[in-house]
């Protein structure tokens, strides 16, 4: 059966790779985008995850096109890096609002129809730094660590209803987000990765596809590192 899937931030980077991977596996995929154009070949819905009204409208459009959403990937995320003494309060709260509260808005909207279906898959895209910490990223690391507690609590709430909730913690992935780092910073990170290289977004996408599949039927509340050994399983 073709499943209805929604991926937030699915117009580029890791989210786009996840959307393509799930579409190739046979799912009917809707992706959210904030600006620009939706990606070719995928059903795009405009949505800013900092707005509950936007999130609701995105689900309504995905539901109208593909039916009740069975798989949700909360992937949309931002960084606003700076050391804590220089970090304005809004620099902290903006990152939390997008990365953590955004995932809350998306998961909350997803859950009721999944409860009616008595099945569902929720995947939250966290980060290795949510567990290891990262200087200059107190806001980002807090948001990504928050997803672990959020996801595990939700996994406990929904387990008896056939809905799984899992967290994927990527390491250093080649996307626009990491392209802003200069070559010296990138080289320093690469040196600390046992596999000695950045990940391609597709390497994260394949793990999400697995967690969303029947093969992962007995996995919930897990945090799966996809980090080349950077966090050593945390
Ligand atoms: P990109 O910067 O390439 O893409 C970010 C995506 O999130 C875009 O689609 C963007 O939409 C969307 N987005 C950002 N803010 C909002 C918002 N308020 N509402 C809706 N969509 C939004 O990032 P990556 O692909 O690298 O990252 C994807 C996820 O993976 C993020 O959660 C990130 O934290 C996480 N991650 C990334 C790692 C990496 O090394 N790249 C490592 C670990 C985790 P738009 O294009 O419209 O702005």
PDB file of C-alpha atoms and ligand atoms in Angstrom:
ATOM      1  CA  UNK A   1       0.000   0.000   0.000  1.00  0.00           C
ATOM      2  CA  UNK A   2       1.262   3.470  -0.871  1.00  0.00           C
ATOM      3  CA  UNK A   3       1.861   5.462   2.300  1.00  0.00           C
ATOM      4  CA  UNK A   4       1.389   9.200   2.714  1.00  0.00           C
ATOM      5  CA  UNK A   5       4.639  10.786   3.940  1.00  0.00           C
ATOM      6  CA  UNK A   6       5.473  14.333   5.040  1.00  0.00           C
ATOM      7  CA  UNK A   7       9.070  15.569   5.294  1.00  0.00           C
ATOM      8  CA  UNK A   8       9.688  19.055   6.708  1.00  0.00           C
ATOM      9  CA  UNK A   9      12.514  21.024   5.138  1.00  0.00           C
ATOM     10  CA  UNK A  10      12.371  18.631   2.220  1.00  0.00           C
ATOM     11  CA  UNK A  11      13.378  21.058  -0.500  1.00  0.00           C
ATOM     12  CA  UNK A  12      17.152  20.683  -0.042  1.00  0.00           C
ATOM     13  CA  UNK A  13      19.903  18.948   1.897  1.00  0.00           C
ATOM     14  CA  UNK A  14      19.130  15.961   4.102  1.00  0.00           C
ATOM     15  CA  UNK A  15      15.359  16.490   3.903  1.00  0.00           C
ATOM     16  CA  UNK A  16      15.372  16.344   0.101  1.00  0.00           C
ATOM     17  CA  UNK A  17      17.487  13.173   0.157  1.00  0.00           C
ATOM     18  CA  UNK A  18      15.027  11.593   2.628  1.00  0.00           C
ATOM     19  CA  UNK A  19      12.050  12.614   0.476  1.00  0.00           C
ATOM     20  CA  UNK A  20      13.661  11.152  -2.668  1.00  0.00           C
ATOM     21  CA  UNK A  21      14.632   7.947  -0.868  1.00  0.00           C
ATOM     22  CA  UNK A  22      11.085   7.389   0.434  1.00  0.00           C
ATOM     23  CA  UNK A  23       9.530   8.291  -2.925  1.00  0.00           C
ATOM     24  CA  UNK A  24      11.856   5.782  -4.635  1.00  0.00           C
ATOM     25  CA  UNK A  25      10.684   3.159  -2.126  1.00  0.00           C
ATOM     26  CA  UNK A  26       7.110   3.732  -3.310  1.00  0.00           C
ATOM     27  CA  UNK A  27       5.710   6.239  -0.825  1.00  0.00           C
ATOM     28  CA  UNK A  28       3.600   9.275  -1.782  1.00  0.00           C
ATOM     29  CA  UNK A  29       5.786  12.063  -0.429  1.00  0.00           C
ATOM     30  CA  UNK A  30       4.933  15.668   0.416  1.00  0.00           C
ATOM     31  CA  UNK A  31       7.775  18.015   1.302  1.00  0.00           C
ATOM     32  CA  UNK A  32       7.594  21.376   2.995  1.00  0.00           C
ATOM     33  CA  UNK A  33       9.576  24.364   1.764  1.00  0.00           C
ATOM     34  CA  UNK A  34       9.771  27.880   3.124  1.00  0.00           C
ATOM     35  CA  UNK A  35      11.155  29.883   0.250  1.00  0.00           C
ATOM     36  CA  UNK A  36      11.966  29.393  -3.414  1.00  0.00           C
ATOM     37  CA  UNK A  37      10.396  26.630  -5.434  1.00  0.00           C
ATOM     38  CA  UNK A  38       9.403  23.109  -4.349  1.00  0.00           C
ATOM     39  CA  UNK A  39      11.720  20.395  -5.681  1.00  0.00           C
ATOM     40  CA  UNK A  40      10.839  18.844  -9.024  1.00  0.00           C
ATOM     41  CA  UNK A  41       8.921  15.606  -8.946  1.00  0.00           C
ATOM     42  CA  UNK A  42       7.761  15.902  -5.327  1.00  0.00           C
ATOM     43  CA  UNK A  43       4.539  17.402  -3.963  1.00  0.00           C
ATOM     44  CA  UNK A  44       5.577  20.641  -2.250  1.00  0.00           C
ATOM     45  CA  UNK A  45       3.681  22.532   0.424  1.00  0.00           C
ATOM     46  CA  UNK A  46       4.813  25.890   1.721  1.00  0.00           C
ATOM     47  CA  UNK A  47       5.307  25.813   5.495  1.00  0.00           C
ATOM     48  CA  UNK A  48       7.278  27.583   8.176  1.00  0.00           C
ATOM     49  CA  UNK A  49       7.499  25.227  11.161  1.00  0.00           C
ATOM     50  CA  UNK A  50       7.553  28.179  13.558  1.00  0.00           C
ATOM     51  CA  UNK A  51       3.844  28.659  12.738  1.00  0.00           C
ATOM     52  CA  UNK A  52       1.224  26.170  13.958  1.00  0.00           C
ATOM     53  CA  UNK A  53      -1.198  27.489  11.311  1.00  0.00           C
ATOM     54  CA  UNK A  54       1.369  26.777   8.568  1.00  0.00           C
ATOM     55  CA  UNK A  55       1.999  23.272   9.921  1.00  0.00           C
ATOM     56  CA  UNK A  56      -1.729  22.574  10.048  1.00  0.00           C
ATOM     57  CA  UNK A  57      -2.216  23.852   6.476  1.00  0.00           C
ATOM     58  CA  UNK A  58       0.691  21.732   5.221  1.00  0.00           C
ATOM     59  CA  UNK A  59      -0.824  18.583   6.729  1.00  0.00           C
ATOM     60  CA  UNK A  60      -4.224  19.444   5.264  1.00  0.00           C
ATOM     61  CA  UNK A  61      -2.725  19.777   1.772  1.00  0.00           C
ATOM     62  CA  UNK A  62      -0.722  16.553   2.133  1.00  0.00           C
ATOM     63  CA  UNK A  63      -3.831  14.742   3.407  1.00  0.00           C
ATOM     64  CA  UNK A  64      -5.951  16.066   0.541  1.00  0.00           C
ATOM     65  CA  UNK A  65      -3.345  14.906  -2.006  1.00  0.00           C
ATOM     66  CA  UNK A  66      -2.166  11.592  -0.525  1.00  0.00           C
ATOM     67  CA  UNK A  67      -4.463  10.683   2.397  1.00  0.00           C
ATOM     68  CA  UNK A  68      -3.715  10.583   6.151  1.00  0.00           C
ATOM     69  CA  UNK A  69      -0.007  11.017   6.851  1.00  0.00           C
ATOM     70  CA  UNK A  70       1.504   7.754   8.103  1.00  0.00           C
ATOM     71  CA  UNK A  71       5.171   8.746   8.133  1.00  0.00           C
ATOM     72  CA  UNK A  72       6.437  12.090   9.370  1.00  0.00           C
ATOM     73  CA  UNK A  73      10.044  13.222   9.286  1.00  0.00           C
ATOM     74  CA  UNK A  74      10.729  16.353  11.343  1.00  0.00           C
ATOM     75  CA  UNK A  75      13.880  17.506   9.594  1.00  0.00           C
ATOM     76  CA  UNK A  76      13.619  21.306   9.272  1.00  0.00           C
ATOM     77  CA  UNK A  77      16.412  22.944  11.216  1.00  0.00           C
ATOM     78  CA  UNK A  78      18.698  25.956  11.474  1.00  0.00           C
ATOM     79  CA  UNK A  79      21.940  26.979  13.145  1.00  0.00           C
ATOM     80  CA  UNK A  80      22.813  30.392  14.560  1.00  0.00           C
ATOM     81  CA  UNK A  81      26.250  29.791  16.029  1.00  0.00           C
ATOM     82  CA  UNK A  82      28.051  32.049  18.454  1.00  0.00           C
ATOM     83  CA  UNK A  83      29.705  31.721  21.854  1.00  0.00           C
ATOM     84  CA  UNK A  84      27.340  32.119  24.794  1.00  0.00           C
ATOM     85  CA  UNK A  85      28.599  35.510  26.073  1.00  0.00           C
ATOM     86  CA  UNK A  86      27.745  36.979  22.641  1.00  0.00           C
ATOM     87  CA  UNK A  87      24.502  35.067  22.155  1.00  0.00           C
ATOM     88  CA  UNK A  88      21.422  37.274  22.195  1.00  0.00           C
ATOM     89  CA  UNK A  89      18.317  35.758  23.738  1.00  0.00           C
ATOM     90  CA  UNK A  90      16.549  35.709  20.370  1.00  0.00           C
ATOM     91  CA  UNK A  91      19.472  33.852  18.804  1.00  0.00           C
ATOM     92  CA  UNK A  92      18.898  31.152  21.407  1.00  0.00           C
ATOM     93  CA  UNK A  93      15.104  31.097  21.217  1.00  0.00           C
ATOM     94  CA  UNK A  94      14.935  31.265  17.374  1.00  0.00           C
ATOM     95  CA  UNK A  95      16.923  28.042  17.097  1.00  0.00           C
ATOM     96  CA  UNK A  96      14.834  26.334  19.772  1.00  0.00           C
ATOM     97  CA  UNK A  97      11.625  27.565  18.115  1.00  0.00           C
ATOM     98  CA  UNK A  98      12.545  26.058  14.736  1.00  0.00           C
ATOM     99  CA  UNK A  99      14.400  22.896  15.733  1.00  0.00           C
ATOM    100  CA  UNK A 100      12.581  21.775  18.888  1.00  0.00           C
ATOM    101  CA  UNK A 101       9.236  23.573  19.102  1.00  0.00           C
ATOM    102  CA  UNK A 102       8.906  23.105  15.330  1.00  0.00           C
ATOM    103  CA  UNK A 103       9.193  19.332  15.798  1.00  0.00           C
ATOM    104  CA  UNK A 104       6.617  19.545  18.609  1.00  0.00           C
ATOM    105  CA  UNK A 105       4.188  21.374  16.261  1.00  0.00           C
ATOM    106  CA  UNK A 106       4.717  18.815  13.506  1.00  0.00           C
ATOM    107  CA  UNK A 107       4.488  15.734  15.745  1.00  0.00           C
ATOM    108  CA  UNK A 108       1.445  17.099  17.549  1.00  0.00           C
ATOM    109  CA  UNK A 109      -0.423  17.658  14.288  1.00  0.00           C
ATOM    110  CA  UNK A 110       0.651  14.220  13.032  1.00  0.00           C
ATOM    111  CA  UNK A 111      -0.426  12.170  16.014  1.00  0.00           C
ATOM    112  CA  UNK A 112      -4.230  12.343  16.009  1.00  0.00           C
ATOM    113  CA  UNK A 113      -4.726  10.871  12.502  1.00  0.00           C
ATOM    114  CA  UNK A 114      -2.057   8.236  13.281  1.00  0.00           C
ATOM    115  CA  UNK A 115      -3.975   7.261  16.424  1.00  0.00           C
ATOM    116  CA  UNK A 116      -7.063   6.782  14.282  1.00  0.00           C
ATOM    117  CA  UNK A 117      -5.066   4.632  11.827  1.00  0.00           C
ATOM    118  CA  UNK A 118      -3.430   2.796  14.737  1.00  0.00           C
ATOM    119  CA  UNK A 119      -0.103   2.938  12.939  1.00  0.00           C
ATOM    120  CA  UNK A 120       2.528   5.511  12.152  1.00  0.00           C
ATOM    121  CA  UNK A 121       6.197   6.377  12.025  1.00  0.00           C
ATOM    122  CA  UNK A 122       7.718   9.553  13.423  1.00  0.00           C
ATOM    123  CA  UNK A 123      11.389  10.267  12.787  1.00  0.00           C
ATOM    124  CA  UNK A 124      13.096  13.283  14.354  1.00  0.00           C
ATOM    125  CA  UNK A 125      16.354  14.563  12.888  1.00  0.00           C
ATOM    126  CA  UNK A 126      18.638  15.475  15.780  1.00  0.00           C
ATOM    127  CA  UNK A 127      22.455  15.756  15.637  1.00  0.00           C
ATOM    128  CA  UNK A 128      25.584  14.246  17.134  1.00  0.00           C
ATOM    129  CA  UNK A 129      26.169  17.564  18.894  1.00  0.00           C
ATOM    130  CA  UNK A 130      22.938  17.165  20.864  1.00  0.00           C
ATOM    131  CA  UNK A 131      24.774  14.470  22.793  1.00  0.00           C
ATOM    132  CA  UNK A 132      28.431  15.469  22.514  1.00  0.00           C
ATOM    133  CA  UNK A 133      27.992  19.250  22.797  1.00  0.00           C
ATOM    134  CA  UNK A 134      29.711  21.763  20.541  1.00  0.00           C
ATOM    135  CA  UNK A 135      31.378  25.064  21.454  1.00  0.00           C
ATOM    136  CA  UNK A 136      29.499  27.920  19.795  1.00  0.00           C
ATOM    137  CA  UNK A 137      26.334  25.864  19.464  1.00  0.00           C
ATOM    138  CA  UNK A 138      24.683  25.953  22.903  1.00  0.00           C
ATOM    139  CA  UNK A 139      21.372  26.882  21.270  1.00  0.00           C
ATOM    140  CA  UNK A 140      21.579  24.240  18.533  1.00  0.00           C
ATOM    141  CA  UNK A 141      22.870  21.469  20.829  1.00  0.00           C
ATOM    142  CA  UNK A 142      20.124  22.214  23.377  1.00  0.00           C
ATOM    143  CA  UNK A 143      17.478  21.993  20.643  1.00  0.00           C
ATOM    144  CA  UNK A 144      18.882  18.710  19.342  1.00  0.00           C
ATOM    145  CA  UNK A 145      19.246  17.184  22.834  1.00  0.00           C
ATOM    146  CA  UNK A 146      15.679  18.299  23.487  1.00  0.00           C
ATOM    147  CA  UNK A 147      14.508  16.179  20.561  1.00  0.00           C
ATOM    148  CA  UNK A 148      15.853  13.071  22.310  1.00  0.00           C
ATOM    149  CA  UNK A 149      13.790  13.625  25.459  1.00  0.00           C
ATOM    150  CA  UNK A 150      10.803  14.703  23.392  1.00  0.00           C
ATOM    151  CA  UNK A 151      11.015  11.701  21.082  1.00  0.00           C
ATOM    152  CA  UNK A 152      11.532   9.148  23.838  1.00  0.00           C
ATOM    153  CA  UNK A 153       8.611  10.526  25.843  1.00  0.00           C
ATOM    154  CA  UNK A 154       6.401  10.437  22.760  1.00  0.00           C
ATOM    155  CA  UNK A 155       7.557   6.880  22.005  1.00  0.00           C
ATOM    156  CA  UNK A 156       6.265   5.886  25.447  1.00  0.00           C
ATOM    157  CA  UNK A 157       2.949   7.692  24.858  1.00  0.00           C
ATOM    158  CA  UNK A 158       2.345   6.068  21.478  1.00  0.00           C
ATOM    159  CA  UNK A 159       3.921   2.623  21.704  1.00  0.00           C
ATOM    160  CA  UNK A 160       0.725   0.806  22.575  1.00  0.00           C
ATOM    161  CA  UNK A 161      -0.964   2.311  19.501  1.00  0.00           C
ATOM    162  CA  UNK A 162       1.442   0.889  16.929  1.00  0.00           C
ATOM    163  CA  UNK A 163       3.240   4.196  16.363  1.00  0.00           C
ATOM    164  CA  UNK A 164       7.034   4.335  16.604  1.00  0.00           C
ATOM    165  CA  UNK A 165       9.112   7.423  17.333  1.00  0.00           C
ATOM    166  CA  UNK A 166      12.825   7.404  16.640  1.00  0.00           C
ATOM    167  CA  UNK A 167      15.616   9.936  16.526  1.00  0.00           C
ATOM    168  CA  UNK A 168      18.396  10.032  13.928  1.00  0.00           C
ATOM    169  CA  UNK A 169      21.588  11.804  14.950  1.00  0.00           C
ATOM    170  CA  UNK A 170      23.680  12.657  11.880  1.00  0.00           C
ATOM    171  CA  UNK A 171      27.288  13.772  12.193  1.00  0.00           C
ATOM    172  CA  UNK A 172      28.948  15.987   9.594  1.00  0.00           C
ATOM    173  CA  UNK A 173      26.894  15.921   6.409  1.00  0.00           C
ATOM    174  CA  UNK A 174      27.699  17.694   3.137  1.00  0.00           C
ATOM    175  CA  UNK A 175      24.866  20.257   2.786  1.00  0.00           C
ATOM    176  CA  UNK A 176      24.398  24.047   2.698  1.00  0.00           C
ATOM    177  CA  UNK A 177      24.411  23.985   6.519  1.00  0.00           C
ATOM    178  CA  UNK A 178      28.015  22.776   6.714  1.00  0.00           C
ATOM    179  CA  UNK A 179      29.202  24.552   3.531  1.00  0.00           C
ATOM    180  CA  UNK A 180      29.368  27.796   5.568  1.00  0.00           C
ATOM    181  CA  UNK A 181      32.270  26.399   7.609  1.00  0.00           C
ATOM    182  CA  UNK A 182      35.682  27.388   6.260  1.00  0.00           C
ATOM    183  CA  UNK A 183      38.100  24.736   4.976  1.00  0.00           C
ATOM    184  CA  UNK A 184      40.186  24.772   8.200  1.00  0.00           C
ATOM    185  CA  UNK A 185      37.095  24.120  10.333  1.00  0.00           C
ATOM    186  CA  UNK A 186      35.935  21.365   7.982  1.00  0.00           C
ATOM    187  CA  UNK A 187      39.377  19.720   8.059  1.00  0.00           C
ATOM    188  CA  UNK A 188      39.422  19.842  11.873  1.00  0.00           C
ATOM    189  CA  UNK A 189      36.038  18.091  12.048  1.00  0.00           C
ATOM    190  CA  UNK A 190      37.067  15.504   9.428  1.00  0.00           C
ATOM    191  CA  UNK A 191      40.138  14.638  11.538  1.00  0.00           C
ATOM    192  CA  UNK A 192      37.905  13.705  14.480  1.00  0.00           C
ATOM    193  CA  UNK A 193      35.705  11.373  12.403  1.00  0.00           C
ATOM    194  CA  UNK A 194      36.902   7.745  12.454  1.00  0.00           C
ATOM    195  CA  UNK A 195      35.627   7.260   8.885  1.00  0.00           C
ATOM    196  CA  UNK A 196      37.604  10.383   7.940  1.00  0.00           C
ATOM    197  CA  UNK A 197      35.042  12.041   5.702  1.00  0.00           C
ATOM    198  CA  UNK A 198      31.746  13.893   5.584  1.00  0.00           C
ATOM    199  CA  UNK A 199      28.520  11.967   5.019  1.00  0.00           C
ATOM    200  CA  UNK A 200      26.425  12.332   1.921  1.00  0.00           C
ATOM    201  CA  UNK A 201      22.795  13.230   2.678  1.00  0.00           C
ATOM    202  CA  UNK A 202      21.738   9.939   1.065  1.00  0.00           C
ATOM    203  CA  UNK A 203      23.578   8.002   3.803  1.00  0.00           C
ATOM    204  CA  UNK A 204      21.273   9.609   6.379  1.00  0.00           C
ATOM    205  CA  UNK A 205      18.235   9.147   4.139  1.00  0.00           C
ATOM    206  CA  UNK A 206      18.742   5.394   3.881  1.00  0.00           C
ATOM    207  CA  UNK A 207      18.614   5.060   7.683  1.00  0.00           C
ATOM    208  CA  UNK A 208      15.409   7.099   7.823  1.00  0.00           C
ATOM    209  CA  UNK A 209      13.926   4.892   5.116  1.00  0.00           C
ATOM    210  CA  UNK A 210      14.772   1.839   7.256  1.00  0.00           C
ATOM    211  CA  UNK A 211      13.222   3.345  10.418  1.00  0.00           C
ATOM    212  CA  UNK A 212      10.077   4.156   8.444  1.00  0.00           C
ATOM    213  CA  UNK A 213       9.865   0.635   7.029  1.00  0.00           C
ATOM    214  CA  UNK A 214       8.280  -2.584   8.278  1.00  0.00           C
ATOM    215  CA  UNK A 215      11.797  -3.911   8.911  1.00  0.00           C
ATOM    216  CA  UNK A 216      12.021  -1.476  11.856  1.00  0.00           C
ATOM    217  CA  UNK A 217       8.727  -2.631  13.386  1.00  0.00           C
ATOM    218  CA  UNK A 218      10.285  -3.328  16.821  1.00  0.00           C
ATOM    219  CA  UNK A 219      12.404  -0.167  17.111  1.00  0.00           C
ATOM    220  CA  UNK A 220      11.068   2.816  19.054  1.00  0.00           C
ATOM    221  CA  UNK A 221      12.640   5.438  21.302  1.00  0.00           C
ATOM    222  CA  UNK A 222      16.008   4.775  19.689  1.00  0.00           C
ATOM    223  CA  UNK A 223      18.671   7.324  18.882  1.00  0.00           C
ATOM    224  CA  UNK A 224      20.494   6.129  15.779  1.00  0.00           C
ATOM    225  CA  UNK A 225      23.857   7.759  15.077  1.00  0.00           C
ATOM    226  CA  UNK A 226      24.791   8.259  11.412  1.00  0.00           C
ATOM    227  CA  UNK A 227      28.064   9.998  12.092  1.00  0.00           C
ATOM    228  CA  UNK A 228      31.016   7.984  10.816  1.00  0.00           C
ATOM    229  CA  UNK A 229      31.923   7.182  14.430  1.00  0.00           C
ATOM    230  CA  UNK A 230      32.202  10.831  15.517  1.00  0.00           C
ATOM    231  CA  UNK A 231      30.045  10.228  18.596  1.00  0.00           C
ATOM    232  CA  UNK A 232      31.103   6.555  19.045  1.00  0.00           C
ATOM    233  CA  UNK A 233      27.517   5.518  19.692  1.00  0.00           C
ATOM    234  CA  UNK A 234      27.249   8.267  22.324  1.00  0.00           C
TER     235      UNK A 234
HETATM  236  P1  LIG B   1      20.013  22.781   5.147  1.00  0.00           P
HETATM  237  O1  LIG B   1      20.396  24.093   5.711  1.00  0.00           O
HETATM  238  O2  LIG B   1      20.621  22.289   3.891  1.00  0.00           O
HETATM  239  O3  LIG B   1      18.413  22.697   4.987  1.00  0.00           O
HETATM  240  C1  LIG B   1      17.591  23.088   6.050  1.00  0.00           C
HETATM  241  C2  LIG B   1      16.167  22.781   5.680  1.00  0.00           C
HETATM  242  O4  LIG B   1      15.325  23.166   6.771  1.00  0.00           O
HETATM  243  C3  LIG B   1      15.703  23.556   4.460  1.00  0.00           C
HETATM  244  O5  LIG B   1      14.830  22.769   3.725  1.00  0.00           O
HETATM  245  C4  LIG B   1      14.964  24.732   5.087  1.00  0.00           C
HETATM  246  O6  LIG B   1      13.951  25.278   4.270  1.00  0.00           O
HETATM  247  C5  LIG B   1      14.339  24.059   6.279  1.00  0.00           C
HETATM  248  N1  LIG B   1      13.942  25.006   7.308  1.00  0.00           N
HETATM  249  C6  LIG B   1      14.727  25.761   8.097  1.00  0.00           C
HETATM  250  N2  LIG B   1      13.981  26.517   8.910  1.00  0.00           N
HETATM  251  C7  LIG B   1      12.686  26.232   8.642  1.00  0.00           C
HETATM  252  C8  LIG B   1      11.445  26.680   9.136  1.00  0.00           C
HETATM  253  N3  LIG B   1      11.356  27.607  10.094  1.00  0.00           N
HETATM  254  N4  LIG B   1      10.317  26.163   8.625  1.00  0.00           N
HETATM  255  C9  LIG B   1      10.373  25.244   7.642  1.00  0.00           C
HETATM  256  N5  LIG B   1      11.514  24.780   7.111  1.00  0.00           N
HETATM  257  C10 LIG B   1      12.660  25.276   7.606  1.00  0.00           C
HETATM  258  O7  LIG B   1      20.270  21.755   6.342  1.00  0.00           O
HETATM  259  P2  LIG B   1      20.604  20.207   6.360  1.00  0.00           P
HETATM  260  O8  LIG B   1      19.920  19.512   5.250  1.00  0.00           O
HETATM  261  O9  LIG B   1      22.048  20.061   6.556  1.00  0.00           O
HETATM  262  O10 LIG B   1      19.912  19.815   7.749  1.00  0.00           O
HETATM  263  C11 LIG B   1      18.682  19.143   7.849  1.00  0.00           C
HETATM  264  C12 LIG B   1      18.502  18.710   9.299  1.00  0.00           C
HETATM  265  O11 LIG B   1      19.585  17.862   9.658  1.00  0.00           O
HETATM  266  C13 LIG B   1      18.513  19.870  10.285  1.00  0.00           C
HETATM  267  O12 LIG B   1      17.600  19.622  11.314  1.00  0.00           O
HETATM  268  C14 LIG B   1      19.927  19.840  10.818  1.00  0.00           C
HETATM  269  O13 LIG B   1      20.020  20.400  12.088  1.00  0.00           O
HETATM  270  C15 LIG B   1      20.207  18.351  10.819  1.00  0.00           C
HETATM  271  N6  LIG B   1      21.613  18.002  10.824  1.00  0.00           N
HETATM  272  C16 LIG B   1      22.453  18.408   9.810  1.00  0.00           C
HETATM  273  C17 LIG B   1      23.784  18.047   9.848  1.00  0.00           C
HETATM  274  C18 LIG B   1      24.766  18.452   8.787  1.00  0.00           C
HETATM  275  O14 LIG B   1      25.958  18.185   8.960  1.00  0.00           O
HETATM  276  N7  LIG B   1      24.355  19.038   7.681  1.00  0.00           N
HETATM  277  C19 LIG B   1      24.322  17.254  10.960  1.00  0.00           C
HETATM  278  C20 LIG B   1      23.360  16.878  11.952  1.00  0.00           C
HETATM  279  C21 LIG B   1      22.062  17.243  11.867  1.00  0.00           C
HETATM  280  P3  LIG B   1      14.298  26.514   3.246  1.00  0.00           P
HETATM  281  O15 LIG B   1      15.200  25.947   2.194  1.00  0.00           O
HETATM  282  O16 LIG B   1      12.987  26.888   2.675  1.00  0.00           O
HETATM  283  O17 LIG B   1      14.962  27.539   4.065  1.00  0.00           O
END
